[in-house]
Amino acid sequence: MDKKELQKKYEEQDSTGRELLLEKLAFCKFADRYDFENYFRIDELNDSELLCLASFLYQQDCFLMLMEMLERYKEKFVLADSSLLWELEPDDALMERLSRIGVLSDV
């Protein structure tokens, strides 16, 4: 792909697509081989490698790529810790706030 083809691809995108394309160009330009290869094998990464990749995307201002990665692989980032629930002492303020954000809408 040459510069003209990149320009054409850029112009075909909406504003979000343009930003994502610019991020991907920056990632391809500035990522070392390790981070670049890790991006394509996210399912195989251990926690440390995954967080290093997320950190790299953040440091390079590749926020859309980071959001895309977080959304696509959210099960690798979000762990349910029910022990926190047992430590909560529900009071009126907490219950009112929970109802307002919809946590208790079906209870």
Short mmCIF file of N, CA, C and O in Angstrom, two decimals:
data_model
loop_
_atom_site.label_atom_id
_atom_site.label_comp_id
_atom_site.label_asym_id
_atom_site.label_seq_id
_atom_site.Cartn_x
_atom_site.Cartn_y
_atom_site.Cartn_z
N MET A 1 0.85 -1.17 0.00
CA MET A 1 0.00 0.00 0.00
C MET A 1 0.90 1.24 0.00
O MET A 1 1.83 1.33 0.79
N ASP A 2 0.62 2.16 -0.88
CA ASP A 2 1.42 3.37 -0.93
C ASP A 2 0.68 4.54 -0.27
O ASP A 2 -0.44 4.38 0.23
N LYS A 3 1.31 5.69 -0.29
CA LYS A 3 0.76 6.87 0.39
C LYS A 3 -0.59 7.29 -0.20
O LYS A 3 -1.51 7.68 0.53
N LYS A 4 -0.74 7.20 -1.53
CA LYS A 4 -2.01 7.57 -2.17
C LYS A 4 -3.15 6.65 -1.72
O LYS A 4 -4.26 7.10 -1.47
N GLU A 5 -2.87 5.36 -1.65
CA GLU A 5 -3.88 4.40 -1.21
C GLU A 5 -4.27 4.64 0.26
O GLU A 5 -5.44 4.53 0.62
N LEU A 6 -3.29 4.98 1.08
CA LEU A 6 -3.59 5.32 2.48
C LEU A 6 -4.47 6.56 2.56
O LEU A 6 -5.41 6.61 3.34
N GLN A 7 -4.15 7.57 1.75
CA GLN A 7 -4.94 8.80 1.74
C GLN A 7 -6.36 8.51 1.30
O GLN A 7 -7.32 9.01 1.89
N LYS A 8 -6.53 7.67 0.28
CA LYS A 8 -7.86 7.30 -0.19
C LYS A 8 -8.64 6.57 0.89
O LYS A 8 -9.81 6.86 1.14
N LYS A 9 -7.98 5.63 1.53
CA LYS A 9 -8.63 4.87 2.62
C LYS A 9 -9.03 5.82 3.74
O LYS A 9 -10.12 5.70 4.31
N TYR A 10 -8.17 6.77 4.06
CA TYR A 10 -8.47 7.75 5.10
C TYR A 10 -9.70 8.58 4.74
O TYR A 10 -10.59 8.79 5.56
N GLU A 11 -9.77 9.03 3.52
CA GLU A 11 -10.88 9.88 3.09
C GLU A 11 -12.21 9.13 3.03
O GLU A 11 -13.27 9.75 3.12
N GLU A 12 -12.18 7.82 2.87
CA GLU A 12 -13.39 7.01 2.81
C GLU A 12 -14.02 6.80 4.19
O GLU A 12 -15.17 6.38 4.29
N GLN A 13 -13.29 7.07 5.24
CA GLN A 13 -13.74 6.79 6.60
C GLN A 13 -14.55 7.95 7.17
O GLN A 13 -14.39 9.09 6.77
N ASP A 14 -15.41 7.62 8.16
CA ASP A 14 -16.05 8.67 8.95
C ASP A 14 -15.03 9.17 9.97
O ASP A 14 -13.88 8.70 10.00
N SER A 15 -15.40 10.11 10.82
CA SER A 15 -14.42 10.71 11.73
C SER A 15 -13.82 9.69 12.70
O SER A 15 -12.61 9.71 12.95
N THR A 16 -14.62 8.78 13.20
CA THR A 16 -14.10 7.76 14.11
C THR A 16 -13.17 6.80 13.36
O THR A 16 -12.12 6.43 13.87
N GLY A 17 -13.56 6.43 12.15
CA GLY A 17 -12.73 5.56 11.34
C GLY A 17 -11.39 6.20 11.01
O GLY A 17 -10.36 5.53 10.98
N ARG A 18 -11.42 7.51 10.78
CA ARG A 18 -10.17 8.23 10.50
C ARG A 18 -9.24 8.21 11.71
O ARG A 18 -8.04 7.98 11.59
N GLU A 19 -9.81 8.47 12.87
CA GLU A 19 -9.00 8.44 14.10
C GLU A 19 -8.43 7.05 14.35
O GLU A 19 -7.27 6.91 14.73
N LEU A 20 -9.25 6.03 14.14
CA LEU A 20 -8.78 4.65 14.34
C LEU A 20 -7.67 4.31 13.35
O LEU A 20 -6.67 3.69 13.72
N LEU A 21 -7.83 4.73 12.10
CA LEU A 21 -6.79 4.49 11.10
C LEU A 21 -5.49 5.19 11.49
O LEU A 21 -4.40 4.60 11.38
N LEU A 22 -5.57 6.42 11.96
CA LEU A 22 -4.37 7.14 12.40
C LEU A 22 -3.70 6.44 13.57
O LEU A 22 -2.47 6.35 13.64
N GLU A 23 -4.51 5.93 14.50
CA GLU A 23 -3.95 5.19 15.63
C GLU A 23 -3.24 3.94 15.16
O GLU A 23 -2.16 3.61 15.63
N LYS A 24 -3.86 3.23 14.23
CA LYS A 24 -3.25 1.99 13.73
C LYS A 24 -1.96 2.30 12.97
O LYS A 24 -0.99 1.53 13.06
N LEU A 25 -1.92 3.40 12.24
CA LEU A 25 -0.69 3.80 11.58
C LEU A 25 0.40 4.11 12.60
O LEU A 25 1.56 3.69 12.44
N ALA A 26 0.03 4.84 13.65
CA ALA A 26 1.00 5.16 14.71
C ALA A 26 1.48 3.88 15.39
O ALA A 26 2.68 3.72 15.67
N PHE A 27 0.57 2.97 15.65
CA PHE A 27 0.93 1.70 16.28
C PHE A 27 1.91 0.93 15.39
O PHE A 27 2.93 0.43 15.88
N CYS A 28 1.60 0.85 14.10
CA CYS A 28 2.50 0.13 13.19
C CYS A 28 3.87 0.80 13.10
O CYS A 28 4.88 0.13 12.97
N LYS A 29 3.89 2.11 13.20
CA LYS A 29 5.14 2.85 13.09
C LYS A 29 5.99 2.74 14.35
O LYS A 29 7.21 2.57 14.28
N PHE A 30 5.38 2.84 15.52
CA PHE A 30 6.14 2.99 16.76
C PHE A 30 6.21 1.74 17.64
O PHE A 30 7.03 1.69 18.55
N ALA A 31 5.38 0.77 17.40
CA ALA A 31 5.41 -0.44 18.22
C ALA A 31 6.65 -1.26 17.89
O ALA A 31 7.01 -1.41 16.72
N ASP A 32 7.29 -1.76 18.93
CA ASP A 32 8.39 -2.68 18.65
C ASP A 32 7.79 -4.03 18.24
O ASP A 32 6.59 -4.24 18.29
N ARG A 33 8.64 -4.91 17.80
CA ARG A 33 8.18 -6.21 17.29
C ARG A 33 7.37 -6.97 18.34
O ARG A 33 6.36 -7.59 18.05
N TYR A 34 7.81 -6.91 19.59
CA TYR A 34 7.15 -7.61 20.69
C TYR A 34 5.70 -7.14 20.86
O TYR A 34 4.78 -7.95 20.89
N ASP A 35 5.49 -5.82 20.98
CA ASP A 35 4.14 -5.30 21.16
C ASP A 35 3.28 -5.53 19.92
O ASP A 35 2.10 -5.85 20.02
N PHE A 36 3.89 -5.37 18.75
CA PHE A 36 3.15 -5.58 17.51
C PHE A 36 2.65 -7.01 17.42
O PHE A 36 1.48 -7.25 17.12
N GLU A 37 3.50 -7.97 17.69
CA GLU A 37 3.10 -9.38 17.61
C GLU A 37 2.09 -9.72 18.70
O GLU A 37 1.16 -10.51 18.47
N ASN A 38 2.24 -9.13 19.89
CA ASN A 38 1.29 -9.40 20.97
C ASN A 38 -0.12 -8.96 20.63
O ASN A 38 -1.10 -9.56 21.07
N TYR A 39 -0.24 -7.90 19.83
CA TYR A 39 -1.56 -7.39 19.45
C TYR A 39 -2.36 -8.47 18.70
O TYR A 39 -3.58 -8.52 18.81
N PHE A 40 -1.68 -9.35 18.00
CA PHE A 40 -2.35 -10.37 17.20
C PHE A 40 -2.50 -11.71 17.92
O PHE A 40 -3.08 -12.63 17.38
N ARG A 41 -1.98 -11.78 19.12
CA ARG A 41 -2.11 -13.03 19.89
C ARG A 41 -2.61 -12.74 21.32
O ARG A 41 -2.15 -13.35 22.27
N ILE A 42 -3.54 -11.83 21.42
CA ILE A 42 -4.05 -11.41 22.73
C ILE A 42 -4.60 -12.59 23.52
O ILE A 42 -4.41 -12.67 24.73
N ASP A 43 -5.25 -13.53 22.84
CA ASP A 43 -5.81 -14.69 23.55
C ASP A 43 -4.75 -15.53 24.25
O ASP A 43 -5.05 -16.22 25.20
N GLU A 44 -3.52 -15.45 23.78
CA GLU A 44 -2.44 -16.27 24.34
C GLU A 44 -1.62 -15.55 25.41
O GLU A 44 -0.77 -16.16 26.04
N LEU A 45 -1.86 -14.26 25.61
CA LEU A 45 -1.03 -13.48 26.52
C LEU A 45 -1.35 -13.76 27.98
O LEU A 45 -2.51 -13.97 28.35
N ASN A 46 -0.32 -13.73 28.80
CA ASN A 46 -0.57 -13.79 30.24
C ASN A 46 -0.96 -12.38 30.70
O ASN A 46 -0.89 -11.42 29.93
N ASP A 47 -1.35 -12.25 31.95
CA ASP A 47 -1.84 -10.96 32.46
C ASP A 47 -0.82 -9.85 32.32
O ASP A 47 -1.14 -8.73 31.95
N SER A 48 0.43 -10.15 32.61
CA SER A 48 1.48 -9.14 32.55
C SER A 48 1.67 -8.63 31.12
O SER A 48 1.78 -7.42 30.88
N GLU A 49 1.72 -9.54 30.16
CA GLU A 49 1.89 -9.15 28.76
C GLU A 49 0.69 -8.34 28.26
O GLU A 49 0.85 -7.37 27.51
N LEU A 50 -0.49 -8.74 28.68
CA LEU A 50 -1.71 -8.04 28.28
C LEU A 50 -1.72 -6.61 28.81
O LEU A 50 -2.04 -5.67 28.08
N LEU A 51 -1.34 -6.45 30.06
CA LEU A 51 -1.29 -5.11 30.64
C LEU A 51 -0.19 -4.26 30.01
O LEU A 51 -0.35 -3.04 29.86
N CYS A 52 0.91 -4.88 29.62
CA CYS A 52 1.98 -4.15 28.92
C CYS A 52 1.47 -3.64 27.57
O CYS A 52 1.75 -2.50 27.19
N LEU A 53 0.71 -4.46 26.87
CA LEU A 53 0.15 -4.03 25.59
C LEU A 53 -0.84 -2.90 25.79
O LEU A 53 -0.81 -1.90 25.07
N ALA A 54 -1.70 -3.02 26.79
CA ALA A 54 -2.66 -1.95 27.09
C ALA A 54 -1.93 -0.67 27.45
O ALA A 54 -2.30 0.42 27.01
N SER A 55 -0.88 -0.78 28.23
CA SER A 55 -0.08 0.38 28.62
C SER A 55 0.57 1.03 27.40
O SER A 55 0.59 2.26 27.27
N PHE A 56 1.08 0.21 26.49
CA PHE A 56 1.70 0.76 25.29
C PHE A 56 0.68 1.53 24.46
O PHE A 56 0.95 2.64 23.99
N LEU A 57 -0.50 0.95 24.26
CA LEU A 57 -1.54 1.64 23.50
C LEU A 57 -1.92 2.96 24.16
O LEU A 57 -2.09 3.97 23.49
N TYR A 58 -2.00 2.95 25.47
CA TYR A 58 -2.33 4.17 26.21
C TYR A 58 -1.24 5.23 26.05
O TYR A 58 -1.52 6.39 25.78
N GLN A 59 0.00 4.81 26.19
CA GLN A 59 1.13 5.75 26.09
C GLN A 59 1.25 6.35 24.70
O GLN A 59 1.71 7.48 24.55
N GLN A 60 0.84 5.60 23.68
CA GLN A 60 0.91 6.10 22.31
C GLN A 60 -0.37 6.85 21.91
O GLN A 60 -0.55 7.18 20.74
N ASP A 61 -1.25 7.11 22.87
CA ASP A 61 -2.54 7.79 22.63
C ASP A 61 -3.42 7.03 21.65
O ASP A 61 -4.19 7.63 20.89
N CYS A 62 -3.32 5.72 21.64
CA CYS A 62 -4.16 4.88 20.79
C CYS A 62 -5.40 4.45 21.57
O CYS A 62 -5.63 3.27 21.84
N PHE A 63 -6.19 5.44 21.96
CA PHE A 63 -7.32 5.19 22.85
C PHE A 63 -8.43 4.36 22.19
O PHE A 63 -9.06 3.55 22.85
N LEU A 64 -8.68 4.58 20.90
CA LEU A 64 -9.70 3.79 20.22
C LEU A 64 -9.28 2.33 20.09
O LEU A 64 -10.09 1.42 20.28
N MET A 65 -8.01 2.11 19.79
CA MET A 65 -7.50 0.73 19.74
C MET A 65 -7.59 0.09 21.12
O MET A 65 -7.93 -1.09 21.25
N LEU A 66 -7.28 0.87 22.14
CA LEU A 66 -7.35 0.36 23.51
C LEU A 66 -8.80 0.02 23.88
O LEU A 66 -9.06 -1.05 24.43
N MET A 67 -9.72 0.92 23.54
CA MET A 67 -11.14 0.64 23.82
C MET A 67 -11.62 -0.59 23.05
O MET A 67 -12.35 -1.42 23.60
N GLU A 68 -11.19 -0.72 21.82
CA GLU A 68 -11.56 -1.89 21.01
C GLU A 68 -11.03 -3.17 21.65
O GLU A 68 -11.74 -4.17 21.75
N MET A 69 -9.79 -3.12 22.12
CA MET A 69 -9.19 -4.29 22.78
C MET A 69 -9.91 -4.60 24.09
O MET A 69 -10.20 -5.76 24.39
N LEU A 70 -10.20 -3.57 24.88
CA LEU A 70 -10.89 -3.79 26.15
C LEU A 70 -12.28 -4.37 25.94
O LEU A 70 -12.72 -5.24 26.69
N GLU A 71 -12.97 -3.89 24.92
CA GLU A 71 -14.32 -4.40 24.64
C GLU A 71 -14.27 -5.84 24.13
O GLU A 71 -15.03 -6.69 24.57
N ARG A 72 -13.38 -6.09 23.21
CA ARG A 72 -13.31 -7.42 22.59
C ARG A 72 -12.84 -8.49 23.57
O ARG A 72 -13.27 -9.63 23.53
N TYR A 73 -11.96 -8.11 24.50
CA TYR A 73 -11.38 -9.08 25.44
C TYR A 73 -11.70 -8.73 26.88
O TYR A 73 -10.90 -8.95 27.77
N LYS A 74 -12.91 -8.21 27.12
CA LYS A 74 -13.24 -7.74 28.46
C LYS A 74 -13.18 -8.85 29.51
O LYS A 74 -12.87 -8.59 30.66
N GLU A 75 -13.42 -10.09 29.12
CA GLU A 75 -13.35 -11.18 30.10
C GLU A 75 -11.94 -11.37 30.64
O GLU A 75 -11.76 -11.91 31.72
N LYS A 76 -10.93 -10.92 29.91
CA LYS A 76 -9.55 -11.01 30.39
C LYS A 76 -9.20 -9.88 31.36
O LYS A 76 -8.24 -9.96 32.10
N PHE A 77 -10.00 -8.80 31.34
CA PHE A 77 -9.72 -7.63 32.18
C PHE A 77 -10.64 -7.54 33.39
O PHE A 77 -10.28 -6.93 34.39
N VAL A 78 -11.83 -8.12 33.30
CA VAL A 78 -12.81 -7.98 34.37
C VAL A 78 -12.95 -9.30 35.11
O VAL A 78 -13.29 -10.32 34.52
N LEU A 79 -12.66 -9.26 36.39
CA LEU A 79 -12.79 -10.45 37.22
C LEU A 79 -13.80 -10.15 38.33
O LEU A 79 -13.69 -9.15 39.02
N ALA A 80 -14.77 -11.03 38.47
CA ALA A 80 -15.77 -10.84 39.52
C ALA A 80 -15.17 -11.22 40.86
O ALA A 80 -14.62 -12.31 41.02
N ASP A 81 -15.24 -10.32 41.80
CA ASP A 81 -14.72 -10.58 43.14
C ASP A 81 -15.87 -10.41 44.12
O ASP A 81 -16.13 -9.32 44.61
N SER A 82 -16.56 -11.49 44.40
CA SER A 82 -17.73 -11.42 45.27
C SER A 82 -17.37 -11.15 46.72
O SER A 82 -18.24 -10.82 47.52
N SER A 83 -16.10 -11.25 47.09
CA SER A 83 -15.72 -10.98 48.48
C SER A 83 -16.02 -9.53 48.84
O SER A 83 -16.32 -9.23 50.00
N LEU A 84 -15.94 -8.62 47.87
CA LEU A 84 -16.27 -7.22 48.14
C LEU A 84 -17.74 -7.06 48.54
O LEU A 84 -18.07 -6.21 49.36
N LEU A 85 -18.59 -7.87 47.95
CA LEU A 85 -20.02 -7.79 48.26
C LEU A 85 -20.28 -8.14 49.73
O LEU A 85 -21.10 -7.51 50.38
N TRP A 86 -19.55 -9.10 50.25
CA TRP A 86 -19.77 -9.52 51.63
C TRP A 86 -19.28 -8.47 52.62
O TRP A 86 -19.73 -8.44 53.76
N GLU A 87 -18.38 -7.61 52.20
CA GLU A 87 -17.85 -6.57 53.08
C GLU A 87 -18.75 -5.33 53.12
O GLU A 87 -18.57 -4.48 53.99
N LEU A 88 -19.70 -5.22 52.20
CA LEU A 88 -20.57 -4.04 52.15
C LEU A 88 -21.59 -4.07 53.27
O LEU A 88 -22.20 -5.11 53.55
N GLU A 89 -21.77 -2.95 53.90
CA GLU A 89 -22.83 -2.78 54.87
C GLU A 89 -23.86 -1.84 54.24
O GLU A 89 -23.63 -0.63 54.17
N PRO A 90 -24.98 -2.38 53.74
CA PRO A 90 -25.95 -1.52 53.06
C PRO A 90 -26.61 -0.54 54.03
O PRO A 90 -27.07 -0.91 55.09
N ASP A 91 -26.59 0.73 53.64
CA ASP A 91 -27.31 1.75 54.38
C ASP A 91 -28.29 2.41 53.42
O ASP A 91 -28.35 2.06 52.24
N ASP A 92 -29.06 3.36 53.90
CA ASP A 92 -30.08 4.00 53.06
C ASP A 92 -29.49 4.71 51.86
O ASP A 92 -30.02 4.63 50.75
N ALA A 93 -28.37 5.41 52.05
CA ALA A 93 -27.74 6.14 50.94
C ALA A 93 -27.27 5.18 49.85
O ALA A 93 -27.48 5.43 48.66
N LEU A 94 -26.63 4.08 50.26
CA LEU A 94 -26.17 3.09 49.29
C LEU A 94 -27.34 2.50 48.52
O LEU A 94 -27.30 2.40 47.29
N MET A 95 -28.39 2.11 49.22
CA MET A 95 -29.54 1.49 48.57
C MET A 95 -30.22 2.46 47.61
O MET A 95 -30.63 2.06 46.51
N GLU A 96 -30.28 3.73 47.97
CA GLU A 96 -30.90 4.73 47.10
C GLU A 96 -30.06 4.91 45.84
O GLU A 96 -30.58 4.96 44.73
N ARG A 97 -28.76 4.96 45.99
CA ARG A 97 -27.87 5.11 44.84
C ARG A 97 -27.92 3.90 43.92
O ARG A 97 -27.92 4.02 42.70
N LEU A 98 -27.94 2.71 44.52
CA LEU A 98 -28.04 1.49 43.71
C LEU A 98 -29.33 1.46 42.90
O LEU A 98 -29.33 1.05 41.74
N SER A 99 -30.41 1.90 43.50
CA SER A 99 -31.67 1.92 42.77
C SER A 99 -31.63 2.92 41.62
O SER A 99 -32.20 2.70 40.57
N ARG A 100 -30.93 4.04 41.83
CA ARG A 100 -30.85 5.07 40.78
C ARG A 100 -30.02 4.62 39.58
O ARG A 100 -30.32 5.01 38.45
N ILE A 101 -29.00 3.82 39.79
CA ILE A 101 -28.20 3.36 38.64
C ILE A 101 -28.72 2.04 38.07
O ILE A 101 -28.15 1.51 37.14
N GLY A 102 -29.80 1.55 38.59
CA GLY A 102 -30.46 0.38 37.99
C GLY A 102 -30.00 -0.96 38.49
O GLY A 102 -30.43 -1.98 37.96
N VAL A 103 -29.15 -1.00 39.49
CA VAL A 103 -28.68 -2.29 39.99
C VAL A 103 -29.83 -3.08 40.61
O VAL A 103 -29.91 -4.29 40.48
N LEU A 104 -30.74 -2.39 41.27
CA LEU A 104 -31.83 -3.05 41.96
C LEU A 104 -33.15 -2.96 41.20
O LEU A 104 -34.21 -3.21 41.76
N SER A 105 -33.12 -2.65 39.92
CA SER A 105 -34.35 -2.46 39.17
C SER A 105 -35.18 -3.73 39.06
O SER A 105 -36.40 -3.66 38.99
N ASP A 106 -34.56 -4.90 39.07
CA ASP A 106 -35.32 -6.14 38.93
C ASP A 106 -35.44 -6.92 40.24
O ASP A 106 -35.91 -8.03 40.27
N VAL A 107 -35.01 -6.32 41.35
CA VAL A 107 -35.06 -7.01 42.64
C VAL A 107 -36.30 -6.57 43.39
O VAL A 107 -36.74 -5.48 43.37
#
